[in-house]
Coordinates of C-alpha atoms and ligand atoms in Angstrom, one line a residue:
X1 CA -15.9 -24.0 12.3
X2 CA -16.1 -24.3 8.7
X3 CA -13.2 -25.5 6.9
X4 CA -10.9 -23.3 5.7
X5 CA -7.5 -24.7 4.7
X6 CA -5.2 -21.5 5.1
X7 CA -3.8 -21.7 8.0
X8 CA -5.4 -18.7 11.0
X9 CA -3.4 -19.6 13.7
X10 CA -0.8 -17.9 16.0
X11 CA 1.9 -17.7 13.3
X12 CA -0.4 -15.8 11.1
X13 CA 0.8 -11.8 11.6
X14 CA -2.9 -10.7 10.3
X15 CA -5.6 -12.6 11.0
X16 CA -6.9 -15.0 13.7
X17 CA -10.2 -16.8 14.1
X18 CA -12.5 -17.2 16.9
X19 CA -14.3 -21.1 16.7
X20 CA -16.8 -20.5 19.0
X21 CA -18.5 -17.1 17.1
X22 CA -18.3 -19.0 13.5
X23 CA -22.2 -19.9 12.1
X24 CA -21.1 -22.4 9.5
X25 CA -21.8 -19.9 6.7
X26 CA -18.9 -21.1 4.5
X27 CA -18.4 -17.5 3.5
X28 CA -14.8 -17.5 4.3
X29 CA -14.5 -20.6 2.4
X30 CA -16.1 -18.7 -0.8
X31 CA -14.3 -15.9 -0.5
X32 CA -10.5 -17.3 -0.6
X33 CA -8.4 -18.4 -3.0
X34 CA -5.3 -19.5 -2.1
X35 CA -4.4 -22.7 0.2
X36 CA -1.9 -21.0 1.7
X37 CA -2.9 -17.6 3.2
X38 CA -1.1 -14.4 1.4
X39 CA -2.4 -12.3 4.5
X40 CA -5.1 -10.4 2.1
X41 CA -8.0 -10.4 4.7
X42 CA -10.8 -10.9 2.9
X43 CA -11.8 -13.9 4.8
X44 CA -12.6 -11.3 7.4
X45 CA -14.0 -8.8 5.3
X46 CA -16.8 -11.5 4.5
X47 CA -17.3 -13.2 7.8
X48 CA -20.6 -12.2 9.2
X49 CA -20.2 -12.9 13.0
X50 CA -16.4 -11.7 13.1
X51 CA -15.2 -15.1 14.0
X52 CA -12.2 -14.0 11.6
X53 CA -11.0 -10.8 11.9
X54 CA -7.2 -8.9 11.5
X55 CA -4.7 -9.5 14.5
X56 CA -5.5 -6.7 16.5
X57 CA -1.9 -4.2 17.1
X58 CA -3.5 -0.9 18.2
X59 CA -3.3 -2.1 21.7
X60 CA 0.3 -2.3 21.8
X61 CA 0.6 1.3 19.9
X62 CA -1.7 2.9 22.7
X63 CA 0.9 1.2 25.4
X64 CA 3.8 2.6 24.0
X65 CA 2.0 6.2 23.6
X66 CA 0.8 5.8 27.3
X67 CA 3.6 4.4 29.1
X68 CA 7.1 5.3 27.3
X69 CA 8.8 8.4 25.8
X70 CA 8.6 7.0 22.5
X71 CA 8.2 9.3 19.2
X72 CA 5.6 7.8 17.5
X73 CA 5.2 8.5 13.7
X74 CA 2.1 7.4 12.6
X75 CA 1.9 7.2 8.4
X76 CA -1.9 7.0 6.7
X77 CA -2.0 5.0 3.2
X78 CA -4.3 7.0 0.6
X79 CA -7.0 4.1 1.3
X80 CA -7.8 5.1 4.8
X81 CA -9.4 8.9 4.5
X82 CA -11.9 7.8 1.9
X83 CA -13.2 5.0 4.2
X84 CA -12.7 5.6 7.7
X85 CA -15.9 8.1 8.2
X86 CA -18.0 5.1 6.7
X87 CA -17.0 3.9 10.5
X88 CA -18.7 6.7 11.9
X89 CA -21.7 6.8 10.0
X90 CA -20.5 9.3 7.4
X91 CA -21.4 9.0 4.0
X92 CA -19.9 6.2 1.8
X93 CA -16.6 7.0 -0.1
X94 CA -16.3 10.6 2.1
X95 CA -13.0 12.3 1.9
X96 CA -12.1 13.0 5.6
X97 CA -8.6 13.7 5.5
X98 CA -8.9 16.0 7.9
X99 CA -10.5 14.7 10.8
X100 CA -8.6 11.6 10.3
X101 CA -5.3 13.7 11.0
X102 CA -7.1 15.5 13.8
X103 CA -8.5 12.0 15.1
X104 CA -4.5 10.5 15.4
X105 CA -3.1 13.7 16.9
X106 CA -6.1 13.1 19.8
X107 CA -4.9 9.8 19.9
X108 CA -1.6 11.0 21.1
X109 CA 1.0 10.9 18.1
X110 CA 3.7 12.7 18.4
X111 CA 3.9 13.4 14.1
X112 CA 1.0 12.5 11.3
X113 CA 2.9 11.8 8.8
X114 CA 1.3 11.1 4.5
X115 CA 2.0 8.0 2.9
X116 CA 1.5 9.5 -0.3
X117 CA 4.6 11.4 0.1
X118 CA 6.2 7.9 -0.3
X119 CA 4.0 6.8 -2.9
X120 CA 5.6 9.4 -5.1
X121 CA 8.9 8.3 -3.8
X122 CA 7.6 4.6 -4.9
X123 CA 6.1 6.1 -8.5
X124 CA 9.7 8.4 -9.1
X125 CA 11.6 4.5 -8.6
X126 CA 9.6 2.4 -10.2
X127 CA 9.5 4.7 -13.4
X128 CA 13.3 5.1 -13.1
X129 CA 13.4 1.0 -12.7
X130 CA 10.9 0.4 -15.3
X131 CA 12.7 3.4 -18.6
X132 CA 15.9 1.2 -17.1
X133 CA 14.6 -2.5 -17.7
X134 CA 12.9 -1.4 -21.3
X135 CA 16.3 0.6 -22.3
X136 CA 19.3 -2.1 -21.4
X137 CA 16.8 -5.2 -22.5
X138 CA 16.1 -5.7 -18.6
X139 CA 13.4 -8.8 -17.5
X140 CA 9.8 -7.7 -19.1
X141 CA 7.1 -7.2 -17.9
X142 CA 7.7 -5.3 -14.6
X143 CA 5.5 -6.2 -12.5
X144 CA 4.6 -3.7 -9.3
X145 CA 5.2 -4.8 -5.8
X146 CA 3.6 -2.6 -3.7
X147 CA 0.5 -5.3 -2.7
X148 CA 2.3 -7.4 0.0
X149 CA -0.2 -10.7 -1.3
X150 CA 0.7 -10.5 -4.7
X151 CA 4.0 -10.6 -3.8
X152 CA 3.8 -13.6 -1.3
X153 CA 2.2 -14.9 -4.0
X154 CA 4.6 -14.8 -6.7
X155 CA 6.9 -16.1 -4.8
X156 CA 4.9 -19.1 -3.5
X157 CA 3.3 -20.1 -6.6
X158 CA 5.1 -18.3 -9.6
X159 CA 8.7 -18.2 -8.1
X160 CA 9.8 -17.6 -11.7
X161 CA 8.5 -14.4 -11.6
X162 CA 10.2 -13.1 -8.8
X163 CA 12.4 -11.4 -11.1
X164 CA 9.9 -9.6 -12.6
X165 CA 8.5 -7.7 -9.6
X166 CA 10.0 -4.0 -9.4
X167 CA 12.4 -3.9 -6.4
X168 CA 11.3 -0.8 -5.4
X169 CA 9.5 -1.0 -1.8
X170 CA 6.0 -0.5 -1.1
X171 CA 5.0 3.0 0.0
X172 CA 4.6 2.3 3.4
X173 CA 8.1 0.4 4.0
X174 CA 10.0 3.4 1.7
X175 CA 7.7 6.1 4.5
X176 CA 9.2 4.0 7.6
X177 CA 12.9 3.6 5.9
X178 CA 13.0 7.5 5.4
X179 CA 11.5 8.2 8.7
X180 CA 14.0 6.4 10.4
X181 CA 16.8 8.0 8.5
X182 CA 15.7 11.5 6.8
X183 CA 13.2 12.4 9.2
X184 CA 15.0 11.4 12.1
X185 CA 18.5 13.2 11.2
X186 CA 16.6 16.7 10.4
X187 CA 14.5 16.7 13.3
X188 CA 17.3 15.7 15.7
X189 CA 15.8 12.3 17.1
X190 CA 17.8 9.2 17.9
X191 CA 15.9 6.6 15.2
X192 CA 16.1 3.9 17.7
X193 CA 13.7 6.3 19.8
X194 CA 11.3 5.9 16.9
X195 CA 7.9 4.1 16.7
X196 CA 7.2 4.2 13.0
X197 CA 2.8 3.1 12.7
X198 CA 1.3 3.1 9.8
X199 CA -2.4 2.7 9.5
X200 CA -3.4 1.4 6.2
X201 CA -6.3 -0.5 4.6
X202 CA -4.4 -3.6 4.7
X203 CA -3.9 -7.0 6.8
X204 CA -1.5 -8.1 4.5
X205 CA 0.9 -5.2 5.7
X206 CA 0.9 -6.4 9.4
X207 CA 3.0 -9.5 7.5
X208 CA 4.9 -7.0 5.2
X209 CA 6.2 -4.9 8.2
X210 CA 7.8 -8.5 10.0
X211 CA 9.8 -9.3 6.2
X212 CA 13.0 -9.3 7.9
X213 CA 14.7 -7.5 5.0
X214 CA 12.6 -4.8 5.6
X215 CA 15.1 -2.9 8.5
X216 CA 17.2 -1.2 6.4
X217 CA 17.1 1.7 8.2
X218 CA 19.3 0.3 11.2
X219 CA 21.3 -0.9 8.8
X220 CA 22.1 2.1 7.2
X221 CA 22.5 3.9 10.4
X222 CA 24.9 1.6 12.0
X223 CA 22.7 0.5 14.2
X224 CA 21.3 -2.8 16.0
X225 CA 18.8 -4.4 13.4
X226 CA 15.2 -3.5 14.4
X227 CA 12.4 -3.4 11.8
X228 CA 11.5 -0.2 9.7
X229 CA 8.1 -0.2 10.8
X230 CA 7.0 -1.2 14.4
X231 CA 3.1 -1.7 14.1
X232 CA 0.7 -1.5 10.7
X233 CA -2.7 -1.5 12.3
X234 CA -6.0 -1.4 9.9
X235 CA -8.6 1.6 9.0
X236 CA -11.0 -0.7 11.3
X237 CA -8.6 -0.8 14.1
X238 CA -8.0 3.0 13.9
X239 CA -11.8 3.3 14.4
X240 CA -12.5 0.8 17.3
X241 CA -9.5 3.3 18.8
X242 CA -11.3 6.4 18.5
X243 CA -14.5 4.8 19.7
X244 CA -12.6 3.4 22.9
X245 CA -11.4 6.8 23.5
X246 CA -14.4 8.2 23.3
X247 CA -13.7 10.9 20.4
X248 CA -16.4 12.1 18.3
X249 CA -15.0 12.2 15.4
X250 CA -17.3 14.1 13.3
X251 CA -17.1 17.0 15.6
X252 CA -13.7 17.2 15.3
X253 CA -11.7 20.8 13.6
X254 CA -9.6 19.4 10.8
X255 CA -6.1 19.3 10.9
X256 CA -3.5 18.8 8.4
X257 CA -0.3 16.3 8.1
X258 CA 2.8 17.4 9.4
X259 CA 5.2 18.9 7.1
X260 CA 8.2 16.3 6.4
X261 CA 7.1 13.6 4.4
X262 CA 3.5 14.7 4.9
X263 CA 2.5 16.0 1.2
X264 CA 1.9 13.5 -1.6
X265 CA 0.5 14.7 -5.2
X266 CA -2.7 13.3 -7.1
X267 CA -0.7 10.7 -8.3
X268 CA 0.4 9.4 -5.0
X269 CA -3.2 9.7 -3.7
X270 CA -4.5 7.2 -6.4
X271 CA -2.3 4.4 -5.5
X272 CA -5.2 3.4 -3.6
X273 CA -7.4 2.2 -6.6
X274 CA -6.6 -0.3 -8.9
X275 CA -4.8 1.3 -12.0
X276 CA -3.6 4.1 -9.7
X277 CA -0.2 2.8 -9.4
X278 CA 0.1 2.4 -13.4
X279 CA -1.7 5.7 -14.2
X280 CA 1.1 7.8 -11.5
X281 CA 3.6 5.4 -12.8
X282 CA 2.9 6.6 -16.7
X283 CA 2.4 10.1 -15.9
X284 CA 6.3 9.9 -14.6
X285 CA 7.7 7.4 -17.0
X286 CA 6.3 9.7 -20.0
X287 CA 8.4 13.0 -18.1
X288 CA 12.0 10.5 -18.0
X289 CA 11.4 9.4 -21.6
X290 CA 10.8 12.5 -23.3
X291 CA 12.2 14.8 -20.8
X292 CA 9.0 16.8 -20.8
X293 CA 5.3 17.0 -18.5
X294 CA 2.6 16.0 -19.6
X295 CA 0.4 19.0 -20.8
X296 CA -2.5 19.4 -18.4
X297 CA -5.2 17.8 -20.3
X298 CA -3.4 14.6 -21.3
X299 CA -2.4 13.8 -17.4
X300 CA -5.3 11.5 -16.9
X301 CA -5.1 7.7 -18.5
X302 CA -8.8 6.4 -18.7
X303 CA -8.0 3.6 -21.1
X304 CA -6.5 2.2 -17.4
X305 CA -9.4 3.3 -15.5
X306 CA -12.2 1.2 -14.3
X307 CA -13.4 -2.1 -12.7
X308 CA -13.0 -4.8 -15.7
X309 CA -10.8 -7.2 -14.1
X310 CA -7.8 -7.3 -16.6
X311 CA -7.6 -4.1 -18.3
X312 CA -5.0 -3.7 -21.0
X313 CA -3.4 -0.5 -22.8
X314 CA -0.6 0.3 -25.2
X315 CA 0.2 4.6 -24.5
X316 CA 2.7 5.8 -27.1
X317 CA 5.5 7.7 -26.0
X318 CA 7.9 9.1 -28.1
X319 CA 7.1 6.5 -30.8
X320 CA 7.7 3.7 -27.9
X321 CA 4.3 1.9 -28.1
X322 CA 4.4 0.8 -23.8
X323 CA 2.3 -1.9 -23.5
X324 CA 0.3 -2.2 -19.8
X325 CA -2.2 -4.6 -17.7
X326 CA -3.8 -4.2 -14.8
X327 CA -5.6 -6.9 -12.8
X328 CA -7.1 -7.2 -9.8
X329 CA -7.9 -9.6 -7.5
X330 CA -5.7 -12.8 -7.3
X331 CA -7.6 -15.4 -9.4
X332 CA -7.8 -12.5 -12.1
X333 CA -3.8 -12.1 -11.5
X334 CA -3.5 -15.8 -11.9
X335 CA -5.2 -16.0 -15.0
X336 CA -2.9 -13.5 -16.3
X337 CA 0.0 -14.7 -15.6
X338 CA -0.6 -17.9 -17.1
X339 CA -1.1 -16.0 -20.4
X340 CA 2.3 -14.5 -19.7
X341 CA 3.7 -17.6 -18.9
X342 CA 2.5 -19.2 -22.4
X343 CA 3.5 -16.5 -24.4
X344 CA 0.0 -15.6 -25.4
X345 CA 0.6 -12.0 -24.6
X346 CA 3.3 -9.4 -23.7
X347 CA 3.3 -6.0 -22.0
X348 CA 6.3 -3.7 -20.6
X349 CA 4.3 -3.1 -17.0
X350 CA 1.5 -4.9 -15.4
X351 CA -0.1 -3.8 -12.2
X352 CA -1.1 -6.4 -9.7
X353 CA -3.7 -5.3 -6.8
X354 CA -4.9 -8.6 -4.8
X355 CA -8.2 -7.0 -3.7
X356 CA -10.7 -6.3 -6.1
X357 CA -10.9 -2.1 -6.7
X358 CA -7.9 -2.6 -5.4
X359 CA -6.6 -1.4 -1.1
X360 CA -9.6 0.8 -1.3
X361 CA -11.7 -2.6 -0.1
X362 CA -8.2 -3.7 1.4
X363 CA -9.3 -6.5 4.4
X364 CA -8.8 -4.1 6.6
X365 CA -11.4 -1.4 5.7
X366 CA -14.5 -0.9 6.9
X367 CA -16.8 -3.7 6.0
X368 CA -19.3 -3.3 3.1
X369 CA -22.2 -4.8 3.0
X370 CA -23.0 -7.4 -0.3
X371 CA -25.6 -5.6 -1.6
X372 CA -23.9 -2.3 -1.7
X373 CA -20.2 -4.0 -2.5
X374 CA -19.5 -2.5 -6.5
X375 CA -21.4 1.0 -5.2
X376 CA -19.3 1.4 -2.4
X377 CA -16.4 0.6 -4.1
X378 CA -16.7 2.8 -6.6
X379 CA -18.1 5.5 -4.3
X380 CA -14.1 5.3 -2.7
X381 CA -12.3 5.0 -5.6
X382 CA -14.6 8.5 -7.0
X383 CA -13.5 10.0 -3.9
X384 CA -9.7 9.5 -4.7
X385 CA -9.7 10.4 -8.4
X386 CA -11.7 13.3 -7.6
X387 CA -8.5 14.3 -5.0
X388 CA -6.4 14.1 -7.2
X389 CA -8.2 16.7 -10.2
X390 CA -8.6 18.9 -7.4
X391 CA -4.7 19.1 -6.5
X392 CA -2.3 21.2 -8.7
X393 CA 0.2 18.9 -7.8
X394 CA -0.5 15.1 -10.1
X395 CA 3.1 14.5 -10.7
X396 CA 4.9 12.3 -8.6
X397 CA 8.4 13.6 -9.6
X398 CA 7.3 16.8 -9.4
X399 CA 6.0 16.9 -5.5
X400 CA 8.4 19.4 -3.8
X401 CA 9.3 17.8 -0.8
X402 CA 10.5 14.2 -3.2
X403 CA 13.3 16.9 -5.5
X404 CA 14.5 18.6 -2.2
X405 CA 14.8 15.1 -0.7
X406 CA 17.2 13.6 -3.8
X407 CA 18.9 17.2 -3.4
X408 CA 19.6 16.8 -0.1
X409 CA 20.1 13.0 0.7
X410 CA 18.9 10.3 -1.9
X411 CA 21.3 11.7 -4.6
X412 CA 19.4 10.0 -7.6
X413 CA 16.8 7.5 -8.3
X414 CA 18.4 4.2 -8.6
X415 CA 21.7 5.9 -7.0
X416 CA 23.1 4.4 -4.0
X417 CA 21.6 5.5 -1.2
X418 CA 17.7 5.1 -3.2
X419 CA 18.8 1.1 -3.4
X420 CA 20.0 0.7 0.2
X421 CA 17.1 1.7 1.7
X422 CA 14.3 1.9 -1.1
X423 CA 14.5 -1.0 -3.2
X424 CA 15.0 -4.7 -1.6
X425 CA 14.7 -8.4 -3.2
X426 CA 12.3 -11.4 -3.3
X427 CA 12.5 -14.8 -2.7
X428 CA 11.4 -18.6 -4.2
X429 CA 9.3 -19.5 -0.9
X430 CA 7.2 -22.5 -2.9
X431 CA 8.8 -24.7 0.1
X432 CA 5.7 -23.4 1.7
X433 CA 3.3 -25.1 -0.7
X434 CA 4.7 -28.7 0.4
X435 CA 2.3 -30.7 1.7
X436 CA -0.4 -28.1 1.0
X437 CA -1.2 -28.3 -2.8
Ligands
LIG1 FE1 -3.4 -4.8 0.9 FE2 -4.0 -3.2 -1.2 FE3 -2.9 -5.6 -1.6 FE4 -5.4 -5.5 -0.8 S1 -4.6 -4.7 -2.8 S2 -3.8 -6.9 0.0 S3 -5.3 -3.7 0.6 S4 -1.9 -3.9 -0.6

């Protein structure tokens, strides 16, 4: 096997190896980083004869569907539909929504629930978090927090930081915490009867989902601690499912996402591209600073567009000149930080996506091949901006279902019930480093 010093074995929640399939390639090798593994996947993006590959969890989902009485939620991250038909020969970068929804329901969920409902919920929190911290003198830059691998490593390598990474959850773990709580109280079903799945471009989420903070949910219902989400299983997962099962999946009628928590705007649906997250975050930030929506034709940002690997941009608002980065990929983000860190530059926001065009070519998507890497890429991340002009909805704060949920149950952004179950807290865990670096 060749050498790789992160560590693959049992303890790791999303990835394992295989020794006897490896070819000595050294690919793996090329391809991380990081000493210690921050669950990213791209080792198994890049290894040729699958001798790494994600932990598989769709086995256990299928079970549970099979053999129990169960409700099981599934949740699709914006990544997914403009990758998953790439598995079934479709063109690269397709939008296929639709047939994705239609796919799951075959598969036997009981709801098919949209993760970019929550990544408005994510956007309206973080903006809220982020007007706070520049208003009261709060720690600057805010960093975002929704890529589980950044995270881990800030708070391996840059514990400092930790402060500095928005406390709002990551769409996915806000989508579980309100289906175990909203969801489950307007549809009458005991949350402890839940399965909350979410399939998302992402290894790294299959170690998000076990963060033991992450069950605030049982919490807040009174109830015996149990995770918020039961299984995160990968685009390329979902499609070795549908294959097993024997669904064709282009010849399937589309279907759309069930209503509660099932509608996201254009702003949620570009969370999935690097500068997605600060784009929807600006486009909400501008509305709680001067109290007023973008007009139409100023909603877009291209200034934080685009594959350079730091972008930077200062957007006025209201005479406040915000100053933003974007990085991706986690060399890129170290670089940056180390600029931070020596005062050599300073921004109010700074968007951190550990793979490189950001979850689109998450480890868990559907694997690309060298040659075609930057066109596919960009092919996906077209796909999602081109989504996004074609809804009427772009707004995070202004998506329907989000206002009626603050009316009815959240209260406000930053209120009480919005911390208890959608912000949480970091930790210094360089104790893992010892020994390793
Ligand atoms: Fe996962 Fe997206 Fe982060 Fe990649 S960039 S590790 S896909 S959250």
């Amino acid at each position: 096997m060749a050498e790789l010093v992160v560590d693959l074995g049992e303890n790791n929640p999303s990835v394992e190896r295989d020794d006897s399939k490896c070819v000595y390639c050294g690919m793996c090798k090329k391809t991380c980083k990081v000493p210690v593994c921050i669950n990213c996947g791209q080792c198994a993006n890049f290894c040729p004869p699958e001798a790494i590959r994600e932990k598989k969890d769709f086995d256990k989902v299928k079970e549970i569907i099979k053999n129990t009485d169960k409700i099981v939620v599934f949740s699709t991250a914006p990544a997914v539909r403009v990758a998953l038909g790439e598995e079934f020969e479709g063109k690269d970068g397709e939008y296929v929504e639709g047939k994705m929804v239609s796919a799951i329901r075959k598969l036997g969920a009981d709801y098919v629930l949209d993760v970019t409902f929550a990544a408005d919920l994510t956007i309206v929190e973080e903006a809220s978090e982020l007007v706070n911290r520049i208003k009261n003198n709060g720690v600057l830059p805010q960093f975002t927090s929704c890529c589980p691998s950044w995270v881990k490593f800030v708070e391996m390598y840059y514990p400092e930081f930790t402060k500095n990474l928005s406390t709002a959850k990551s769409p996915i773990s806000m989508q579980s915490a309100m289906i175990k709580t909203y969801f489950a109280k307007v549809k009458n079903i005991n949350p402890e009867n839940i399965i909350s799945v979410v399939v998302a471009p992402c290894t790294s989420k299959k170690y998000e989902v076990k963060r033991e903070e992450l069950s605030d949910a049982s919490k807040f219902n009174g109830l015996k601690q149990c995770q918020d989400t039961d299984y995160s299983i990968t685009t390329r997962e979902l499609a070795e499912w549908i294959r097993e099962e024997n669904i064709d999946f282009y010849s399937l009628k589309e279907s759309k996402f069930d209503d509660l928590l099932g509608k996201g705007t254009g702003a949620g649906v570009i969370f999935g591209n690097t500068g997605g997250v600060m784009e929807a975050a600006l486009r909400t930030s501008y509305y709680y600073i001067t109290g007023k929506n973008l007009p139409d034709d100023k909603i877009e940002f291209h200034a934080v567009r685009g594959m350079e690997a730091i972008k930077e941009a200062s957007i006025e608002i209201n005479g406040l000149e915000v100053n933003v980065a974007i990085v991706h990929g986690i060399d890129n983000a170290r670089t940056l930080l180390e600029k931070i860190k020596a005062g050599e530059v300073t921004y109010h926001f700074v968007e951190v996506m550990n793979c490189v065009g950001g979850c689109i070519s998450g480890g868990g998507q559907p694997k690309i091949t060298l040659l075609k890497l930057d066109e596919t890429r960009l092919k996906r991340i077209d796909s999602l901006y081109s989504e996004d002009e074609r809804l009427t909805k772009r707004l995070s704060h202004e998506n329907p279902e989000i206002k009626e949920i603050y009316e009815k149950f959240l209260g406000e952004p930053l209120g009480e019930i919005s911390e208890q179950l959608l912000h949480t807290e970091y930790f210094d865990k360089s104790d893992l480093l010892k020994g390793r670096i």
